[in-house]
Short mmCIF file of C-alpha atoms and ligand atoms in Angstrom, two decimals:
data_model
loop_
_atom_site.label_atom_id
_atom_site.label_comp_id
_atom_site.label_asym_id
_atom_site.label_seq_id
_atom_site.Cartn_x
_atom_site.Cartn_y
_atom_site.Cartn_z
CA MET A 97 -46.49 -98.41 8.91
CA LYS A 98 -50.33 -98.02 10.16
CA GLN A 99 -48.99 -94.38 12.16
CA ASP A 100 -48.70 -90.99 11.12
CA MET A 101 -45.31 -89.49 12.72
CA ILE A 102 -45.21 -85.96 14.23
CA LEU A 103 -41.54 -85.57 14.85
CA ILE A 104 -41.14 -83.81 17.69
CA LEU A 105 -37.19 -81.97 17.55
CA ASP A 106 -36.29 -80.73 21.21
CA LEU A 107 -34.24 -77.65 21.12
CA GLY A 108 -33.56 -77.43 24.99
CA SER A 109 -37.30 -77.98 25.90
CA GLU A 110 -38.19 -79.16 29.27
CA GLU A 111 -41.86 -79.89 28.11
CA ASN A 112 -40.95 -82.49 25.22
CA ALA A 113 -42.90 -84.99 27.13
CA MET A 114 -45.51 -82.87 27.88
CA LEU A 115 -45.79 -82.43 24.19
CA ALA A 116 -45.46 -85.48 23.53
CA ARG A 117 -48.64 -86.98 24.96
CA GLU A 118 -50.39 -83.38 23.94
CA ILE A 119 -49.85 -84.90 20.70
CA ARG A 120 -50.34 -88.46 21.69
CA ALA A 121 -53.60 -87.73 23.11
CA LEU A 122 -55.18 -86.72 19.83
CA GLY A 123 -54.65 -89.91 18.10
CA VAL A 124 -51.31 -89.02 16.65
CA TYR A 125 -47.92 -91.02 17.27
CA THR A 126 -44.99 -88.74 18.07
CA GLU A 127 -41.31 -88.92 18.66
CA ILE A 128 -38.71 -86.72 20.49
CA HIS A 129 -35.76 -86.47 18.46
CA PRO A 130 -31.94 -84.60 19.12
CA HIS A 131 -31.81 -81.33 17.28
CA ASP A 132 -28.73 -82.21 14.65
CA ILE A 133 -30.94 -84.60 13.00
CA THR A 134 -29.86 -85.02 9.67
CA LEU A 135 -31.92 -84.65 7.03
CA GLU A 136 -30.67 -88.48 5.75
CA GLU A 137 -31.55 -89.74 9.29
CA LEU A 138 -35.24 -88.07 9.30
CA ARG A 139 -35.94 -89.25 5.61
CA LYS A 140 -35.04 -92.79 7.25
CA LEU A 141 -37.98 -92.52 9.91
CA PRO A 142 -41.07 -93.89 8.34
CA SER A 143 -43.79 -91.65 8.19
CA VAL A 144 -42.82 -88.39 9.51
CA LYS A 145 -45.97 -86.20 8.21
CA GLY A 146 -44.84 -82.36 9.96
CA VAL A 147 -41.71 -81.31 11.74
CA ILE A 148 -42.44 -79.20 15.75
CA LEU A 149 -39.28 -77.59 17.02
CA ASN A 150 -39.61 -78.12 20.70
CA GLY A 151 -37.29 -75.53 22.39
CA GLY A 152 -38.40 -73.14 25.30
CA LYS A 153 -36.13 -70.18 27.20
CA ASN A 154 -33.47 -72.57 27.74
CA ARG A 155 -32.44 -72.53 23.80
CA VAL A 156 -29.07 -71.68 24.46
CA VAL A 157 -27.58 -74.81 26.10
CA ASP A 158 -24.35 -73.70 27.56
CA GLY A 159 -24.17 -70.65 26.29
CA VAL A 160 -23.39 -71.53 23.08
CA GLU A 161 -27.48 -71.29 20.78
CA ILE A 162 -28.35 -74.05 19.41
CA ASP A 163 -30.81 -74.45 16.37
CA VAL A 164 -32.09 -77.58 13.64
CA ARG A 165 -29.53 -77.91 10.34
CA ASP A 166 -30.63 -75.59 7.24
CA GLU A 167 -31.51 -79.35 5.36
CA ILE A 168 -33.77 -79.74 8.19
CA TYR A 169 -35.14 -76.66 7.88
CA ALA A 170 -35.09 -76.99 3.67
CA CYS A 171 -36.71 -80.31 3.89
CA GLY A 172 -39.94 -79.60 2.90
CA LEU A 173 -42.66 -81.05 5.23
CA PRO A 174 -45.64 -78.85 7.72
CA MET A 175 -43.49 -77.43 10.14
CA ILE A 176 -44.47 -76.00 13.47
CA ALA A 177 -42.22 -73.77 16.26
CA ALA A 178 -43.20 -74.40 19.91
CA ASP A 179 -42.16 -70.87 22.02
CA HIS A 180 -39.24 -70.32 20.05
CA LYS A 181 -38.76 -68.34 17.02
CA THR A 182 -36.91 -69.21 13.60
CA ASN A 183 -34.25 -66.96 13.57
CA GLY A 184 -35.82 -65.45 10.25
CA LYS A 185 -34.02 -68.70 8.28
CA CYS A 186 -37.68 -70.17 7.48
CA PRO A 187 -40.08 -67.09 7.84
CA GLU A 188 -43.44 -69.39 7.49
CA ILE A 189 -42.95 -71.62 10.05
CA GLU A 190 -45.89 -70.90 12.65
CA SER A 191 -45.65 -70.25 16.74
CA PHE A 192 -47.47 -71.30 19.25
CA GLY A 193 -47.48 -72.15 22.71
CA ALA A 194 -48.11 -68.61 23.98
CA CYS A 195 -51.40 -68.49 24.98
CA GLU A 196 -52.69 -72.22 27.11
CA LYS A 197 -56.15 -71.91 25.39
CA CYS A 198 -55.52 -71.55 21.52
CA ARG A 199 -52.36 -73.56 21.67
CA ALA A 200 -54.72 -77.36 22.32
CA LYS A 201 -56.38 -75.97 18.90
CA SER A 202 -53.46 -74.64 16.63
CA LEU A 203 -51.97 -78.02 17.86
CA SER A 204 -55.43 -79.50 16.10
CA GLU A 205 -55.22 -77.58 13.45
CA PHE A 206 -51.43 -78.10 12.09
CA VAL A 207 -51.45 -81.74 12.92
CA PHE A 208 -54.77 -83.13 11.11
CA ASP A 209 -55.02 -79.83 8.33
CA LYS A 210 -51.52 -78.87 7.59
CA CYS A 211 -50.09 -81.93 8.18
CA GLY A 212 -52.49 -84.22 6.28
CA CYS A 213 -51.74 -86.85 9.45
CA ASP A 214 -54.85 -89.74 10.72
CA LYS A 215 -55.95 -90.55 13.87
CA ASN A 216 -54.39 -93.80 13.45
CA TRP A 217 -52.63 -94.06 16.88
CA ASN A 218 -53.62 -96.79 18.82
CA MET A 219 -52.50 -99.68 20.23
CA GLU A 220 -54.26 -102.53 17.37
CA ASN A 221 -51.51 -100.36 15.24
CA PHE A 222 -48.31 -99.77 17.17
CA ILE A 223 -48.71 -103.35 17.87
CA ALA A 224 -48.29 -104.97 13.87
CA ASP A 225 -46.28 -101.97 13.57
CA GLN A 226 -44.37 -103.11 15.94
CA ILE A 227 -44.56 -106.81 15.11
CA GLU A 228 -42.89 -105.55 11.38
CA LEU A 229 -40.14 -104.02 13.22
CA ILE A 230 -39.16 -106.68 15.31
CA ARG A 231 -39.57 -108.94 11.70
CA ASN A 232 -37.31 -106.46 10.30
CA GLN A 233 -34.72 -105.96 13.57
CA VAL A 234 -34.32 -109.81 14.20
CA GLY A 235 -34.71 -111.63 10.93
CA ASP A 236 -35.30 -115.59 11.99
CA LYS A 237 -31.89 -114.98 14.83
CA LYS A 238 -32.52 -115.87 18.45
CA VAL A 239 -33.62 -113.23 21.49
CA LEU A 240 -33.32 -113.58 25.00
CA LEU A 241 -35.20 -111.45 27.58
CA ALA A 242 -35.09 -111.47 31.56
CA LEU A 243 -38.41 -111.76 32.36
CA SER A 244 -39.11 -110.92 36.10
CA GLY A 245 -43.01 -110.36 36.06
CA GLY A 246 -43.50 -107.05 36.11
CA VAL A 247 -45.37 -105.04 33.40
CA ASP A 248 -43.08 -104.07 30.81
CA SER A 249 -40.79 -107.50 30.47
CA SER A 250 -44.83 -108.61 29.98
CA VAL A 251 -45.58 -106.77 27.78
CA VAL A 252 -42.26 -107.28 25.65
CA ALA A 253 -42.52 -110.48 26.12
CA ALA A 254 -45.90 -111.14 24.92
CA LEU A 255 -45.47 -108.59 22.09
CA LEU A 256 -42.06 -110.39 21.29
CA VAL A 257 -43.77 -114.12 21.45
CA LYS A 258 -46.43 -112.89 18.65
CA ALA A 259 -43.96 -111.91 16.14
CA ILE A 260 -41.13 -114.11 16.42
CA GLY A 261 -42.18 -117.37 17.98
CA LYS A 262 -40.17 -119.83 19.71
CA ASN A 263 -37.29 -118.07 18.19
CA LEU A 264 -37.49 -116.03 21.43
CA THR A 265 -36.64 -117.21 24.90
CA CYS A 266 -37.62 -116.19 28.33
CA VAL A 267 -35.77 -116.15 31.44
CA HIS A 268 -37.52 -116.17 34.82
CA VAL A 269 -35.47 -116.15 37.71
CA ASN A 270 -37.20 -116.39 41.29
CA HIS A 271 -34.97 -115.51 43.48
CA GLY A 272 -37.83 -116.50 46.61
CA LEU A 273 -37.98 -112.57 47.10
CA LEU A 274 -41.19 -112.11 44.94
CA ARG A 275 -45.23 -112.11 45.76
CA LYS A 276 -47.41 -115.20 46.51
CA GLY A 277 -48.15 -116.39 42.94
CA GLU A 278 -46.17 -114.26 40.86
CA PRO A 279 -43.56 -117.17 39.66
CA GLU A 280 -46.09 -119.02 38.76
CA GLU A 281 -48.18 -117.36 37.58
CA VAL A 282 -45.60 -116.04 34.82
CA VAL A 283 -45.09 -119.06 34.20
CA ARG A 284 -49.23 -120.25 33.54
CA VAL A 285 -49.48 -117.31 31.53
CA PHE A 286 -45.68 -117.31 29.10
CA ARG A 287 -45.75 -121.12 28.73
CA ASP A 288 -48.85 -122.90 29.33
CA GLU A 289 -50.74 -119.66 27.45
CA MET A 290 -49.02 -118.33 25.06
CA ASP A 291 -46.91 -121.45 24.32
CA ALA A 292 -43.37 -119.45 25.04
CA ASN A 293 -39.99 -120.84 25.29
CA LEU A 294 -39.54 -120.24 29.19
CA VAL A 295 -36.45 -121.25 31.36
CA TYR A 296 -37.95 -121.06 34.86
CA VAL A 297 -34.98 -121.22 36.79
CA ASP A 298 -35.15 -121.70 40.94
CA ALA A 299 -32.53 -119.47 42.22
CA VAL A 300 -34.42 -119.53 45.89
CA ASP A 301 -31.46 -120.79 48.17
CA ARG A 302 -29.09 -119.47 45.66
CA PHE A 303 -30.00 -115.65 46.80
CA LEU A 304 -31.49 -116.69 50.56
CA ASP A 305 -27.47 -118.13 50.68
CA LYS A 306 -25.74 -115.28 49.72
CA LEU A 307 -28.29 -113.08 51.64
CA LYS A 308 -27.52 -114.62 54.89
CA GLY A 309 -26.34 -112.68 57.69
CA VAL A 310 -26.69 -109.55 55.88
CA ASP A 311 -28.32 -106.90 57.82
CA GLU A 312 -27.19 -103.52 56.09
CA PRO A 313 -30.43 -102.47 53.26
CA GLU A 314 -27.87 -101.30 50.56
CA GLN A 315 -25.85 -104.01 51.14
CA LYS A 316 -28.73 -106.57 50.65
CA ARG A 317 -29.44 -104.36 47.59
CA LYS A 318 -26.05 -104.92 45.97
CA ILE A 319 -26.17 -108.66 46.26
CA ILE A 320 -29.85 -109.31 44.83
CA GLY A 321 -28.82 -107.22 41.86
CA ALA A 322 -25.30 -108.59 41.65
CA GLU A 323 -26.70 -111.96 41.99
CA PHE A 324 -29.29 -111.30 39.45
CA ILE A 325 -26.95 -110.85 36.50
CA ARG A 326 -24.70 -113.85 37.48
CA VAL A 327 -27.78 -116.13 37.55
CA PHE A 328 -29.12 -114.43 34.04
CA GLU A 329 -25.42 -114.51 32.63
CA GLU A 330 -25.26 -118.27 33.24
CA GLU A 331 -28.99 -118.69 31.67
CA ALA A 332 -27.88 -116.87 28.46
CA ARG A 333 -24.67 -119.05 27.96
CA LYS A 334 -26.87 -121.92 28.39
CA VAL A 335 -28.70 -121.16 24.99
CA ASP A 336 -27.39 -121.31 22.07
CA GLY A 337 -26.60 -119.08 19.02
CA ILE A 338 -28.63 -116.32 20.32
CA ASP A 339 -27.84 -111.87 19.00
CA PHE A 340 -30.39 -110.38 20.72
CA LEU A 341 -31.23 -109.06 23.82
CA ALA A 342 -34.51 -107.90 24.22
CA GLN A 343 -35.48 -105.29 27.31
CA GLY A 344 -38.56 -103.77 28.38
CA THR A 345 -37.31 -100.57 28.86
CA ILE A 346 -40.00 -97.21 27.95
CA TYR A 347 -39.99 -93.86 27.26
CA PRO A 348 -40.08 -91.81 30.35
CA ASP A 349 -36.29 -93.67 30.92
CA ILE A 350 -34.78 -92.51 27.70
CA ILE A 351 -35.92 -88.99 28.49
CA GLU A 352 -34.96 -88.89 32.11
CA SER A 353 -31.46 -90.28 30.50
CA GLY A 354 -31.53 -86.91 29.85
CA THR A 355 -31.01 -85.40 25.90
CA LYS A 356 -28.60 -84.21 24.10
CA THR A 357 -30.03 -80.17 25.44
CA ALA A 358 -31.26 -81.63 29.34
CA LYS A 359 -28.97 -83.24 32.26
CA ALA A 360 -29.88 -86.83 33.12
CA VAL A 361 -32.03 -86.82 35.37
CA LYS A 362 -31.12 -90.09 36.79
CA ALA A 363 -28.90 -92.87 34.87
CA HIS A 364 -30.74 -95.42 31.92
CA HIS A 365 -31.05 -98.79 34.21
CA ASN A 366 -30.56 -101.55 30.90
CA VAL A 367 -29.94 -105.27 31.95
CA GLY A 368 -26.44 -104.50 32.07
CA GLY A 369 -23.78 -105.38 33.49
CA LEU A 370 -22.99 -108.62 31.46
CA PRO A 371 -20.20 -109.39 30.25
CA ASP A 372 -18.07 -108.16 27.30
CA ASP A 373 -18.16 -111.66 25.22
CA LEU A 374 -22.04 -111.93 26.29
CA GLN A 375 -22.87 -107.98 24.71
CA PHE A 376 -25.96 -108.58 22.19
CA GLU A 377 -27.56 -105.88 20.62
CA LEU A 378 -30.28 -104.54 21.75
CA VAL A 379 -34.59 -105.14 20.97
CA GLU A 380 -36.77 -102.81 22.67
CA PRO A 381 -40.20 -102.17 21.24
CA LEU A 382 -41.44 -100.39 24.06
CA LYS A 383 -39.11 -97.55 24.02
CA MET A 384 -41.47 -95.01 22.80
CA LEU A 385 -44.15 -95.61 25.16
CA PHE A 386 -44.90 -94.53 28.18
CA LYS A 387 -46.57 -96.60 31.32
CA ASP A 388 -49.51 -95.58 30.60
CA GLU A 389 -49.60 -96.69 26.29
CA VAL A 390 -47.20 -99.85 28.07
CA ARG A 391 -50.52 -100.92 30.32
CA ALA A 392 -53.35 -100.48 26.99
CA CYS A 393 -50.62 -102.53 24.62
CA GLY A 394 -50.60 -105.75 27.30
CA ASP A 395 -54.53 -105.52 27.72
CA ALA A 396 -54.57 -105.52 23.95
CA LEU A 397 -51.77 -107.97 23.35
CA GLY A 398 -54.84 -110.34 25.94
CA LEU A 399 -52.30 -110.71 29.40
CA PRO A 400 -53.83 -110.98 32.44
CA LYS A 401 -55.54 -107.42 34.02
CA GLY A 402 -53.12 -108.26 37.16
CA MET A 403 -50.59 -108.68 35.10
CA VAL A 404 -50.42 -105.08 33.03
CA TYR A 405 -52.06 -103.11 36.17
CA ARG A 406 -50.23 -104.45 39.60
CA GLN A 407 -48.22 -102.19 41.14
CA PRO A 408 -45.36 -100.76 41.49
CA PHE A 409 -42.91 -103.45 43.05
CA PRO A 410 -39.25 -102.72 44.45
CA GLY A 411 -36.44 -104.84 41.81
CA PRO A 412 -35.34 -105.90 44.96
CA GLY A 413 -38.96 -107.50 46.02
CA LEU A 414 -39.72 -108.36 49.32
CA GLY A 415 -35.88 -108.61 50.24
CA VAL A 416 -36.71 -105.16 51.43
CA ARG A 417 -39.51 -105.73 53.20
CA CYS A 418 -38.17 -107.77 55.67
CA LEU A 419 -36.50 -105.38 57.19
CA GLY A 420 -32.58 -106.58 58.50
CA GLU A 421 -31.39 -109.61 57.67
CA ILE A 422 -34.08 -111.87 55.56
CA THR A 423 -34.90 -115.17 57.58
CA ARG A 424 -37.63 -117.39 55.54
CA ASP A 425 -40.04 -117.29 58.38
CA ARG A 426 -40.36 -113.10 58.42
CA LEU A 427 -40.74 -113.80 54.22
CA GLU A 428 -42.87 -116.29 54.26
CA ALA A 429 -44.76 -114.07 56.60
CA VAL A 430 -44.13 -110.41 54.58
CA ARG A 431 -45.37 -112.83 51.53
CA GLU A 432 -48.67 -114.22 52.69
CA SER A 433 -49.73 -110.91 54.37
CA ASP A 434 -49.35 -109.07 51.71
CA ALA A 435 -51.18 -111.72 50.13
CA ILE A 436 -54.05 -111.18 51.94
CA LEU A 437 -53.37 -107.58 52.25
CA ARG A 438 -53.57 -107.17 47.68
CA GLU A 439 -57.09 -110.10 48.09
CA GLU A 440 -58.94 -107.64 51.18
CA PHE A 441 -58.08 -104.43 48.86
CA ALA A 442 -59.07 -105.63 45.80
CA ALA A 443 -62.70 -107.53 47.17
CA ALA A 444 -63.23 -103.75 48.79
CA GLY A 445 -62.93 -102.19 45.49
CA LEU A 446 -59.36 -100.37 46.24
CA GLN A 447 -57.39 -101.88 44.08
CA GLY A 448 -56.03 -99.68 41.14
CA LYS A 449 -57.27 -96.86 42.94
CA VAL A 450 -54.61 -96.74 45.40
CA TRP A 451 -51.24 -96.88 44.26
CA GLN A 452 -48.62 -98.97 45.78
CA TYR A 453 -50.16 -101.46 48.94
CA PHE A 454 -47.59 -104.00 51.30
CA THR A 455 -46.63 -105.46 54.33
CA LEU A 456 -43.69 -105.28 56.38
CA ILE A 457 -42.00 -107.13 58.71
CA PRO A 458 -39.76 -105.32 61.37
CA ASP A 459 -36.62 -107.26 62.71
CA THR A 460 -37.91 -106.57 66.51
CA LYS A 461 -40.97 -108.98 67.76
CA SER A 462 -43.28 -108.44 69.88
CA VAL A 463 -44.75 -110.27 73.67
CA GLY A 464 -48.52 -111.16 73.09
CA VAL A 465 -50.38 -114.17 74.15
CA ARG A 466 -52.34 -117.34 72.23
CA ASP A 467 -53.93 -119.62 73.34
CA ASN A 468 -53.94 -118.93 76.96
CA ALA A 469 -50.25 -118.87 76.33
CA ARG A 470 -47.95 -116.49 76.19
CA SER A 471 -45.77 -115.07 72.56
CA PHE A 472 -43.04 -114.08 71.28
CA GLU A 473 -43.74 -113.37 67.86
CA TRP A 474 -43.34 -110.89 64.94
CA PRO A 475 -45.17 -107.67 64.06
CA VAL A 476 -46.45 -106.93 60.45
CA VAL A 477 -46.52 -103.19 59.56
CA ILE A 478 -49.47 -102.29 56.70
CA ARG A 479 -48.71 -99.38 54.20
CA ALA A 480 -51.25 -98.17 51.73
CA VAL A 481 -49.64 -94.39 50.06
CA ASN A 482 -50.53 -92.45 47.25
CA THR A 483 -48.59 -90.44 45.47
CA ILE A 484 -47.83 -89.00 41.61
CA ASP A 485 -44.43 -89.77 40.95
CA ALA A 486 -43.15 -91.29 44.13
CA MET A 487 -40.79 -87.77 45.63
CA THR A 488 -43.80 -87.77 47.56
CA ALA A 489 -46.79 -89.66 49.56
CA GLU A 490 -49.64 -89.65 51.22
CA ILE A 491 -51.34 -92.14 53.57
CA GLU A 492 -53.91 -93.86 52.37
CA GLU A 493 -56.99 -93.49 54.60
CA ILE A 494 -58.04 -97.07 55.22
CA PRO A 495 -61.67 -98.10 55.82
CA TYR A 496 -61.40 -98.82 59.80
CA GLU A 497 -64.35 -101.96 59.40
CA LEU A 498 -61.53 -103.13 56.80
CA LEU A 499 -57.78 -102.72 58.66
CA LYS A 500 -60.06 -104.40 61.28
CA LYS A 501 -60.81 -107.61 58.81
CA ILE A 502 -57.01 -107.14 57.45
CA THR A 503 -55.55 -107.94 60.63
CA LYS A 504 -57.59 -110.72 61.87
CA ARG A 505 -56.74 -112.76 59.07
CA ILE A 506 -52.64 -111.44 59.52
CA ILE A 507 -52.91 -112.44 63.14
CA THR A 508 -55.36 -115.37 63.13
CA GLU A 509 -53.95 -116.91 59.20
CA VAL A 510 -49.67 -116.47 58.95
CA LYS A 511 -47.52 -118.34 61.51
CA GLY A 512 -45.61 -116.41 63.63
CA VAL A 513 -47.29 -113.04 63.63
CA ASN A 514 -48.96 -111.81 66.95
CA ARG A 515 -49.45 -107.74 66.01
CA VAL A 516 -50.52 -105.48 62.94
CA LEU A 517 -50.18 -101.71 63.00
CA TYR A 518 -50.89 -98.71 60.35
CA ASP A 519 -47.77 -96.76 59.40
CA LEU A 520 -49.74 -93.30 59.45
CA THR A 521 -46.52 -91.59 58.03
CA PRO A 522 -46.72 -89.87 54.79
CA LYS A 523 -43.44 -88.92 52.11
CA PRO A 524 -41.47 -86.69 53.77
CA THR A 525 -40.89 -87.91 56.56
CA GLY A 526 -40.70 -91.87 55.46
CA THR A 527 -40.18 -93.21 52.38
CA ILE A 528 -42.24 -95.69 50.49
CA GLU A 529 -40.29 -98.65 51.81
CA TRP A 530 -38.55 -99.32 54.87
CA GLU A 531 -35.48 -100.48 53.58
P1 XMP B 269 -38.99 -94.61 48.68
O1 XMP B 269 -39.39 -95.92 49.66
O2 XMP B 269 -37.87 -93.93 47.96
O3 XMP B 269 -39.75 -95.63 46.99
O4 XMP B 269 -39.52 -93.41 48.52
C1 XMP B 269 -40.00 -95.63 45.94
C2 XMP B 269 -40.87 -95.65 45.45
O5 XMP B 269 -39.38 -97.23 44.28
C3 XMP B 269 -39.45 -98.23 44.91
N1 XMP B 269 -39.08 -98.29 45.04
C4 XMP B 269 -37.97 -99.50 44.13
N2 XMP B 269 -37.79 -99.57 43.07
N3 XMP B 269 -35.85 -100.56 43.09
C5 XMP B 269 -36.90 -100.57 42.25
O6 XMP B 269 -36.79 -100.91 41.35
C6 XMP B 269 -35.43 -100.23 44.33
O7 XMP B 269 -34.12 -100.95 44.69
C7 XMP B 269 -36.26 -99.95 45.02
N4 XMP B 269 -36.81 -98.75 46.08
C8 XMP B 269 -37.98 -98.45 45.69
C9 XMP B 269 -40.41 -98.08 45.59
O8 XMP B 269 -41.82 -99.12 45.73
C10 XMP B 269 -41.47 -96.93 45.71
O9 XMP B 269 -42.87 -97.56 44.62
#
């Protein structure tokens, strides 16, 4: 392994992820593991140079005091305790964390001076290590991946192509709810440029038929999710001899699923739902990366910037932006107006500066005039928001001139649209999406 590792043992701290980020910011790789890790398990982890016991005030969990095993205290590795006493079991263990100012200094001293770590956490080393790990795990067996074209699945695909080439089969399901140019880009990047084994599934009619007449948002989401699994399952059955399923699980998914000492924030969404006879061993090479690290990894693997730095996009895609029943005319209008908005944001240098921006179409027409005649057409709504965690959001103040330019383009270029509105609502009270 090319990277030294500092092991964080989770003793009920709510700040494991923050500590992990602080150490990675020093240029040293770190992983968070449960407090009850055995010595044998620890020894199996590559290149561990030191251990941090991370437990704060909530070290008593459900009325029970938790601690690491005695064999870990005796493992001989340099150890430090963050915010917690060591029960007198290991008096030489120092503590840090009481004082904000000296925290960074003591962390740095521990990591470099006591543990002797090298500053070798970088994407080149990460990629080299992952390629070795993937090859060790998979051997010459075959791996399947649902490649949506989102950041995480794209980076997993690029990494696996590098590691195992044609033994990876990517399945890209076009459900008709992707943004303009996205399915084409997936094919261009992965099949044409990377020479990956890519199965492109045109399931547009199938999804739209299933969604016909459905106007309830949650019902729409359920249908899209269930149909996606069905299509993927059918394709998986066509590929012979698959042993592994690759997934773009990232570190926050794992952390948010809850550890032994913390309550789950949300369920971890696997490509679950596959039937029992299609359960594979998982390959999850990004499971220790934070989102910005996933992007850096994609960059280092040579993926297009637009793919790596793309804004968040909901799983049900344009399906939740074509309000009410999804009809083909409005779906195309959403797709076209969204493409115009993105193009103009990029031209104005706003790409990457605004967290999320898109258009949507309500299912109510309004009266207008076009070519000296009465028109009765759809409105397009522009939404642009900034947020840190998507729990609350502020609206982006789009310059007026830019709004006028976008409006003009939408009402002249997008078929069936005669009005453009700008949503000024923060979250709360409005959610980011309208459905
Ligand atoms: P809301 O609308 O809840 O959105 O304020 C917060 C963030 O989540 C995205 N979003 C979704 N993502 N599946 C997803 O993968 C969904 O069903 C879904 N609904 C909303 C939304 O785009 C925003 O970034």
